[in-house]
PDB file of C-alpha atoms and ligand atoms in Angstrom:
ATOM      1  CA  MET A   1     -24.326 167.209  29.850  1.00 92.00           C
ATOM      2  CA  ALA A   2     -24.767 164.814  32.769  1.00 97.00           C
ATOM      3  CA  ARG A   3     -25.711 161.142  32.879  1.00 97.00           C
ATOM      4  CA  ILE A   4     -28.809 161.042  35.038  1.00 98.00           C
ATOM      5  CA  LEU A   5     -30.388 157.879  36.435  1.00 98.00           C
ATOM      6  CA  VAL A   6     -34.082 158.375  37.174  1.00 98.00           C
ATOM      7  CA  GLY A   7     -35.737 155.725  39.344  1.00 98.00           C
ATOM      8  CA  VAL A   8     -39.535 155.847  39.166  1.00 98.00           C
ATOM      9  CA  SER A   9     -41.625 154.073  41.813  1.00 98.00           C
ATOM     10  CA  GLY A  10     -45.357 153.399  41.905  1.00 98.00           C
ATOM     11  CA  SER A  11     -47.030 156.651  42.912  1.00 97.00           C
ATOM     12  CA  ALA A  12     -49.966 158.538  41.487  1.00 96.00           C
ATOM     13  CA  ALA A  13     -47.379 161.265  40.797  1.00 97.00           C
ATOM     14  CA  CYS A  14     -45.537 159.112  38.205  1.00 97.00           C
ATOM     15  CA  PHE A  15     -46.784 161.304  35.375  1.00 97.00           C
ATOM     16  CA  LYS A  16     -44.726 164.169  36.755  1.00 97.00           C
ATOM     17  CA  ALA A  17     -41.580 162.043  36.387  1.00 98.00           C
ATOM     18  CA  ALA A  18     -42.344 161.848  32.666  1.00 98.00           C
ATOM     19  CA  ALA A  19     -42.475 165.650  32.479  1.00 98.00           C
ATOM     20  CA  LEU A  20     -39.214 165.864  34.428  1.00 98.00           C
ATOM     21  CA  CYS A  21     -37.490 163.408  32.064  1.00 98.00           C
ATOM     22  CA  SER A  22     -38.664 165.441  29.096  1.00 98.00           C
ATOM     23  CA  GLN A  23     -37.213 168.609  30.632  1.00 97.00           C
ATOM     24  CA  LEU A  24     -33.919 166.893  31.490  1.00 98.00           C
ATOM     25  CA  SER A  25     -33.571 165.516  27.955  1.00 98.00           C
ATOM     26  CA  GLN A  26     -34.366 168.884  26.427  1.00 97.00           C
ATOM     27  CA  ALA A  27     -31.672 170.417  28.643  1.00 96.00           C
ATOM     28  CA  GLY A  28     -29.183 168.078  26.940  1.00 96.00           C
ATOM     29  CA  HIS A  29     -28.766 165.484  29.662  1.00 97.00           C
ATOM     30  CA  CYS A  30     -28.531 161.740  29.025  1.00 97.00           C
ATOM     31  CA  VAL A  31     -31.411 160.236  30.988  1.00 98.00           C
ATOM     32  CA  GLN A  32     -31.766 156.553  31.858  1.00 97.00           C
ATOM     33  CA  VAL A  33     -35.057 155.558  33.473  1.00 98.00           C
ATOM     34  CA  ILE A  34     -35.693 152.543  35.692  1.00 98.00           C
ATOM     35  CA  LEU A  35     -39.256 151.842  36.765  1.00 98.00           C
ATOM     36  CA  THR A  36     -40.449 149.557  39.521  1.00 98.00           C
ATOM     37  CA  GLU A  37     -43.123 147.041  38.579  1.00 98.00           C
ATOM     38  CA  SER A  38     -45.695 149.201  40.382  1.00 98.00           C
ATOM     39  CA  ALA A  39     -44.642 152.294  38.452  1.00 98.00           C
ATOM     40  CA  ALA A  40     -45.023 150.365  35.201  1.00 98.00           C
ATOM     41  CA  GLU A  41     -48.680 149.823  36.204  1.00 98.00           C
ATOM     42  CA  MET A  42     -49.169 153.590  36.409  1.00 97.00           C
ATOM     43  CA  VAL A  43     -47.200 154.791  33.371  1.00 97.00           C
ATOM     44  CA  THR A  44     -45.655 152.935  30.453  1.00 97.00           C
ATOM     45  CA  PRO A  45     -41.917 152.368  30.086  1.00 97.00           C
ATOM     46  CA  LEU A  46     -42.390 153.206  26.393  1.00 98.00           C
ATOM     47  CA  GLN A  47     -43.405 156.737  27.313  1.00 97.00           C
ATOM     48  CA  PHE A  48     -40.096 157.236  29.116  1.00 98.00           C
ATOM     49  CA  SER A  49     -38.151 155.576  26.287  1.00 97.00           C
ATOM     50  CA  CYS A  50     -39.685 158.043  23.827  1.00 97.00           C
ATOM     51  CA  LEU A  51     -38.971 161.045  26.053  1.00 97.00           C
ATOM     52  CA  THR A  52     -35.350 160.118  26.778  1.00 97.00           C
ATOM     53  CA  GLY A  53     -34.245 158.195  23.687  1.00 97.00           C
ATOM     54  CA  ASN A  54     -33.026 155.388  25.962  1.00 96.00           C
ATOM     55  CA  PRO A  55     -34.944 152.182  26.670  1.00 95.00           C
ATOM     56  CA  ALA A  56     -36.664 152.472  30.043  1.00 97.00           C
ATOM     57  CA  LEU A  57     -36.150 149.315  32.083  1.00 95.00           C
ATOM     58  CA  VAL A  58     -38.259 147.449  34.606  1.00 97.00           C
ATOM     59  CA  ASP A  59     -37.187 143.833  34.813  1.00 94.00           C
ATOM     60  CA  GLU A  60     -33.750 143.035  36.200  1.00 91.00           C
ATOM     61  CA  PHE A  61     -33.870 139.745  34.341  1.00 90.00           C
ATOM     62  CA  GLU A  62     -34.539 141.291  30.936  1.00 88.00           C
ATOM     63  CA  PRO A  63     -31.390 143.385  30.729  1.00 84.00           C
ATOM     64  CA  ALA A  64     -30.391 145.983  28.147  1.00 84.00           C
ATOM     65  CA  ASP A  65     -26.733 145.167  28.766  1.00 80.00           C
ATOM     66  CA  PRO A  66     -25.874 141.934  26.884  1.00 80.00           C
ATOM     67  CA  ALA A  67     -23.709 140.945  29.843  1.00 78.00           C
ATOM     68  CA  GLY A  68     -26.879 140.985  31.960  1.00 78.00           C
ATOM     69  CA  MET A  69     -25.601 143.435  34.552  1.00 82.00           C
ATOM     70  CA  ASP A  70     -27.677 146.597  34.094  1.00 80.00           C
ATOM     71  CA  HIS A  71     -27.565 147.436  37.776  1.00 83.00           C
ATOM     72  CA  ILE A  72     -23.765 147.538  37.649  1.00 90.00           C
ATOM     73  CA  SER A  73     -23.216 149.188  34.262  1.00 87.00           C
ATOM     74  CA  PHE A  74     -25.813 151.934  34.739  1.00 90.00           C
ATOM     75  CA  ALA A  75     -24.580 152.691  38.254  1.00 90.00           C
ATOM     76  CA  LYS A  76     -20.981 152.890  37.056  1.00 90.00           C
ATOM     77  CA  ASP A  77     -21.746 155.368  34.283  1.00 88.00           C
ATOM     78  CA  ALA A  78     -24.056 157.726  36.184  1.00 96.00           C
ATOM     79  CA  ASP A  79     -23.355 161.217  37.526  1.00 97.00           C
ATOM     80  CA  VAL A  80     -26.482 161.459  39.671  1.00 98.00           C
ATOM     81  CA  LEU A  81     -29.311 159.213  40.876  1.00 98.00           C
ATOM     82  CA  VAL A  82     -32.798 160.646  41.372  1.00 98.00           C
ATOM     83  CA  VAL A  83     -35.695 158.582  42.734  1.00 98.00           C
ATOM     84  CA  VAL A  84     -38.862 160.371  41.660  1.00 98.00           C
ATOM     85  CA  PRO A  85     -41.536 159.813  42.771  1.00 98.00           C
ATOM     86  CA  ALA A  86     -40.347 157.848  45.780  1.00 98.00           C
ATOM     87  CA  THR A  87     -43.041 155.695  47.382  1.00 98.00           C
ATOM     88  CA  ALA A  88     -43.129 154.753  51.044  1.00 98.00           C
ATOM     89  CA  ASN A  89     -42.203 151.221  49.981  1.00 98.00           C
ATOM     90  CA  THR A  90     -39.194 152.255  47.914  1.00 99.00           C
ATOM     91  CA  ILE A  91     -37.990 154.635  50.640  1.00 99.00           C
ATOM     92  CA  GLY A  92     -38.153 151.704  53.054  1.00 98.00           C
ATOM     93  CA  ASN A  93     -36.247 149.419  50.683  1.00 98.00           C
ATOM     94  CA  LEU A  94     -33.530 152.011  50.129  1.00 98.00           C
ATOM     95  CA  ALA A  95     -33.228 152.750  53.847  1.00 98.00           C
ATOM     96  CA  LEU A  96     -32.824 149.064  54.621  1.00 98.00           C
ATOM     97  CA  GLY A  97     -30.509 148.368  51.694  1.00 98.00           C
ATOM     98  CA  LEU A  98     -32.970 145.933  50.141  1.00 98.00           C
ATOM     99  CA  ALA A  99     -32.916 145.112  46.449  1.00 97.00           C
ATOM    100  CA  PRO A 100     -36.222 143.494  45.453  1.00 97.00           C
ATOM    101  CA  ASN A 101     -36.028 145.004  41.953  1.00 97.00           C
ATOM    102  CA  LEU A 102     -33.694 146.642  39.427  1.00 96.00           C
ATOM    103  CA  LEU A 103     -34.004 150.053  41.108  1.00 97.00           C
ATOM    104  CA  GLY A 104     -32.949 148.620  44.472  1.00 98.00           C
ATOM    105  CA  SER A 105     -30.005 146.705  43.000  1.00 96.00           C
ATOM    106  CA  LEU A 106     -28.906 149.757  41.071  1.00 96.00           C
ATOM    107  CA  ALA A 107     -29.099 152.062  44.104  1.00 97.00           C
ATOM    108  CA  LEU A 108     -26.929 149.633  46.052  1.00 97.00           C
ATOM    109  CA  ALA A 109     -24.393 149.371  43.217  1.00 96.00           C
ATOM    110  CA  TYR A 110     -24.356 153.172  42.831  1.00 97.00           C
ATOM    111  CA  GLY A 111     -23.503 153.460  46.512  1.00 97.00           C
ATOM    112  CA  THR A 112     -22.143 156.877  47.399  1.00 97.00           C
ATOM    113  CA  LYS A 113     -20.257 157.548  44.161  1.00 95.00           C
ATOM    114  CA  GLY A 114     -22.292 160.688  43.397  1.00 97.00           C
ATOM    115  CA  PRO A 115     -25.316 162.705  44.504  1.00 98.00           C
ATOM    116  CA  ARG A 116     -28.529 160.821  45.322  1.00 98.00           C
ATOM    117  CA  LEU A 117     -31.845 162.640  45.425  1.00 98.00           C
ATOM    118  CA  ILE A 118     -35.058 161.276  46.855  1.00 99.00           C
ATOM    119  CA  VAL A 119     -38.375 162.931  45.967  1.00 98.00           C
ATOM    120  CA  PRO A 120     -41.174 161.479  48.131  1.00 98.00           C
ATOM    121  CA  ALA A 121     -44.829 161.470  47.086  1.00 97.00           C
ATOM    122  CA  MET A 122     -47.582 159.938  49.125  1.00 97.00           C
ATOM    123  CA  HIS A 123     -50.783 160.319  51.113  1.00 96.00           C
ATOM    124  CA  PRO A 124     -50.299 162.551  54.178  1.00 96.00           C
ATOM    125  CA  GLY A 125     -51.093 159.652  56.495  1.00 96.00           C
ATOM    126  CA  MET A 126     -48.374 157.542  54.901  1.00 97.00           C
ATOM    127  CA  TRP A 127     -45.882 160.401  55.042  1.00 98.00           C
ATOM    128  CA  GLY A 128     -46.634 160.990  58.716  1.00 97.00           C
ATOM    129  CA  ASN A 129     -46.261 157.333  59.597  1.00 98.00           C
ATOM    130  CA  PRO A 130     -43.395 156.894  62.071  1.00 98.00           C
ATOM    131  CA  ALA A 131     -41.954 154.050  59.992  1.00 98.00           C
ATOM    132  CA  VAL A 132     -41.737 156.266  56.904  1.00 98.00           C
ATOM    133  CA  GLN A 133     -40.249 159.123  58.926  1.00 98.00           C
ATOM    134  CA  ARG A 134     -37.699 156.732  60.387  1.00 98.00           C
ATOM    135  CA  ASN A 135     -36.759 155.481  56.915  1.00 98.00           C
ATOM    136  CA  ILE A 136     -36.436 158.947  55.371  1.00 98.00           C
ATOM    137  CA  ALA A 137     -34.260 160.027  58.317  1.00 98.00           C
ATOM    138  CA  THR A 138     -32.051 157.006  57.645  1.00 98.00           C
ATOM    139  CA  LEU A 139     -31.680 158.056  54.013  1.00 98.00           C
ATOM    140  CA  ALA A 140     -30.742 161.594  55.076  1.00 98.00           C
ATOM    141  CA  ALA A 141     -28.149 160.180  57.465  1.00 98.00           C
ATOM    142  CA  ASP A 142     -26.792 158.092  54.573  1.00 98.00           C
ATOM    143  CA  GLY A 143     -26.317 161.258  52.505  1.00 98.00           C
ATOM    144  CA  TRP A 144     -29.436 161.283  50.326  1.00 98.00           C
ATOM    145  CA  ILE A 145     -30.720 164.751  49.427  1.00 98.00           C
ATOM    146  CA  GLN A 146     -34.436 164.965  50.206  1.00 98.00           C
ATOM    147  CA  VAL A 147     -36.553 167.139  47.907  1.00 98.00           C
ATOM    148  CA  GLY A 148     -40.042 167.727  49.342  1.00 97.00           C
ATOM    149  CA  PRO A 149     -42.722 166.722  49.871  1.00 98.00           C
ATOM    150  CA  VAL A 150     -44.861 169.820  50.338  1.00 97.00           C
ATOM    151  CA  VAL A 151     -48.254 170.542  51.838  1.00 96.00           C
ATOM    152  CA  GLY A 152     -50.957 170.478  49.195  1.00 93.00           C
ATOM    153  CA  GLY A 153     -53.640 168.440  47.517  1.00 88.00           C
ATOM    154  CA  THR A 154     -52.771 164.786  47.000  1.00 81.00           C
ATOM    155  CA  ALA A 155     -54.213 162.326  44.472  1.00 82.00           C
ATOM    156  CA  CYS A 156     -56.671 160.932  47.009  1.00 79.00           C
ATOM    157  CA  GLY A 157     -58.252 164.377  47.379  1.00 84.00           C
ATOM    158  CA  GLU A 158     -56.836 165.043  50.836  1.00 85.00           C
ATOM    159  CA  ILE A 159     -54.787 168.114  51.663  1.00 90.00           C
ATOM    160  CA  GLY A 160     -51.696 167.688  53.770  1.00 93.00           C
ATOM    161  CA  GLU A 161     -47.958 167.084  53.652  1.00 96.00           C
ATOM    162  CA  GLY A 162     -47.053 164.415  51.115  1.00 97.00           C
ATOM    163  CA  ARG A 163     -47.586 166.117  47.769  1.00 97.00           C
ATOM    164  CA  MET A 164     -44.621 165.778  45.449  1.00 97.00           C
ATOM    165  CA  VAL A 165     -42.800 168.998  44.572  1.00 98.00           C
ATOM    166  CA  GLU A 166     -43.159 170.385  41.057  1.00 97.00           C
ATOM    167  CA  THR A 167     -40.639 169.516  38.364  1.00 98.00           C
ATOM    168  CA  ASP A 168     -38.920 172.925  38.336  1.00 97.00           C
ATOM    169  CA  VAL A 169     -37.956 172.394  41.987  1.00 98.00           C
ATOM    170  CA  ILE A 170     -36.541 168.942  41.171  1.00 98.00           C
ATOM    171  CA  LEU A 171     -34.648 170.316  38.161  1.00 98.00           C
ATOM    172  CA  ALA A 172     -33.074 173.012  40.319  1.00 98.00           C
ATOM    173  CA  ALA A 173     -32.117 170.446  42.976  1.00 98.00           C
ATOM    174  CA  ILE A 174     -30.485 168.188  40.359  1.00 98.00           C
ATOM    175  CA  GLU A 175     -28.523 171.076  38.842  1.00 96.00           C
ATOM    176  CA  ALA A 176     -27.419 172.199  42.328  1.00 97.00           C
ATOM    177  CA  ALA A 177     -26.308 168.660  43.215  1.00 98.00           C
ATOM    178  CA  LEU A 178     -24.324 168.365  39.979  1.00 95.00           C
ATOM    179  CA  THR A 179     -22.462 171.614  40.581  1.00 94.00           C
ATOM    180  CA  SER A 180     -21.766 171.201  44.301  1.00 84.00           C
TER     181      SER A 180
HETATM  182  C1  LIG B 201     -53.458 154.321  42.234  1.00 95.32           C
HETATM  183  C2  LIG B 201     -52.369 154.135  43.260  1.00 95.32           C
HETATM  184  C3  LIG B 201     -51.622 155.223  43.638  1.00 95.32           C
HETATM  185  C4  LIG B 201     -50.600 155.078  44.599  1.00 95.32           C
HETATM  186  N1  LIG B 201     -49.888 156.168  44.960  1.00 95.32           N
HETATM  187  C5  LIG B 201     -48.922 156.035  45.884  1.00 95.32           C
HETATM  188  C6  LIG B 201     -48.160 157.170  46.288  1.00 95.32           C
HETATM  189  O1  LIG B 201     -48.345 158.298  45.792  1.00 95.32           O
HETATM  190  N2  LIG B 201     -47.191 156.981  47.213  1.00 95.32           N
HETATM  191  C7  LIG B 201     -46.927 155.764  47.785  1.00 95.32           C
HETATM  192  O2  LIG B 201     -46.044 155.681  48.642  1.00 95.32           O
HETATM  193  N3  LIG B 201     -47.634 154.667  47.420  1.00 95.32           N
HETATM  194  C8  LIG B 201     -48.605 154.773  46.482  1.00 95.32           C
HETATM  195  N4  LIG B 201     -49.309 153.666  46.097  1.00 95.32           N
HETATM  196  C9  LIG B 201     -48.958 152.362  46.665  1.00 95.32           C
HETATM  197  C10 LIG B 201     -47.722 151.783  45.975  1.00 95.32           C
HETATM  198  O3  LIG B 201     -47.919 151.673  44.575  1.00 95.32           O
HETATM  199  C11 LIG B 201     -47.403 150.402  46.587  1.00 95.32           C
HETATM  200  O4  LIG B 201     -47.009 150.559  47.940  1.00 95.32           O
HETATM  201  C12 LIG B 201     -46.340 149.677  45.829  1.00 95.32           C
HETATM  202  O5  LIG B 201     -46.049 148.454  46.496  1.00 95.32           O
HETATM  203  C13 LIG B 201     -45.071 150.485  45.694  1.00 95.32           C
HETATM  204  O6  LIG B 201     -44.095 149.706  45.037  1.00 95.32           O
HETATM  205  P1  LIG B 201     -42.720 150.330  44.554  1.00 95.32           P
HETATM  206  O7  LIG B 201     -42.167 151.112  45.688  1.00 95.32           O
HETATM  207  O8  LIG B 201     -41.892 149.131  44.226  1.00 95.32           O
HETATM  208  O9  LIG B 201     -43.009 151.158  43.340  1.00 95.32           O
HETATM  209  C14 LIG B 201     -50.322 153.792  45.150  1.00 95.32           C
HETATM  210  C15 LIG B 201     -51.074 152.703  44.735  1.00 95.32           C
HETATM  211  C16 LIG B 201     -52.095 152.858  43.812  1.00 95.32           C
HETATM  212  C17 LIG B 201     -52.893 151.652  43.407  1.00 95.32           C
END
């Protein structure tokens, strides 16, 4: 059993993160979900709370920890951090070390204490943007494990590189990171 932090950012692929969390919970892992405000527009935190048995969090200033330091306590307890789906915006924030939300603060507090996986999902034009490529290269240089994206159909109806990988691929990458 591992303690898995799942950061969900605002992509059309958010629904797949719900399926992943369900699979992780069923595999016996303790899953704590943090959504960005944009992600909470796409899927409900309640859905993730139900699937994981832990309250999914969005607002840094409405903490679960009575001491008001969720970003510290969750980071301290975790075995692995997975950002899925990772938007272009969140990739940029993480690459620059910015913390505009709970997910950003938590990723900074987590630092390099354990494996960090980033699972991009976006329109092929966004993925091909030099700024996004620069940011994802920065994350790789910082030790993040990149999982996908793949070439395929994206939510906008276009086919190209940017489609998020399927949950079985993410599950395998998490298990590999935990045992390496
Ligand atoms: C319906 C919809 C789908 C979106 N899908 C994506 C996506 O797949 N990838 C992405 O990078 N941005 C996507 N966006 C844009 C992000 O939600 C937007 O950049 C937002 O600021 C990201 O914030 P976050 O990184 O804090 O979640 C989408 C926006 C909308 C309205």
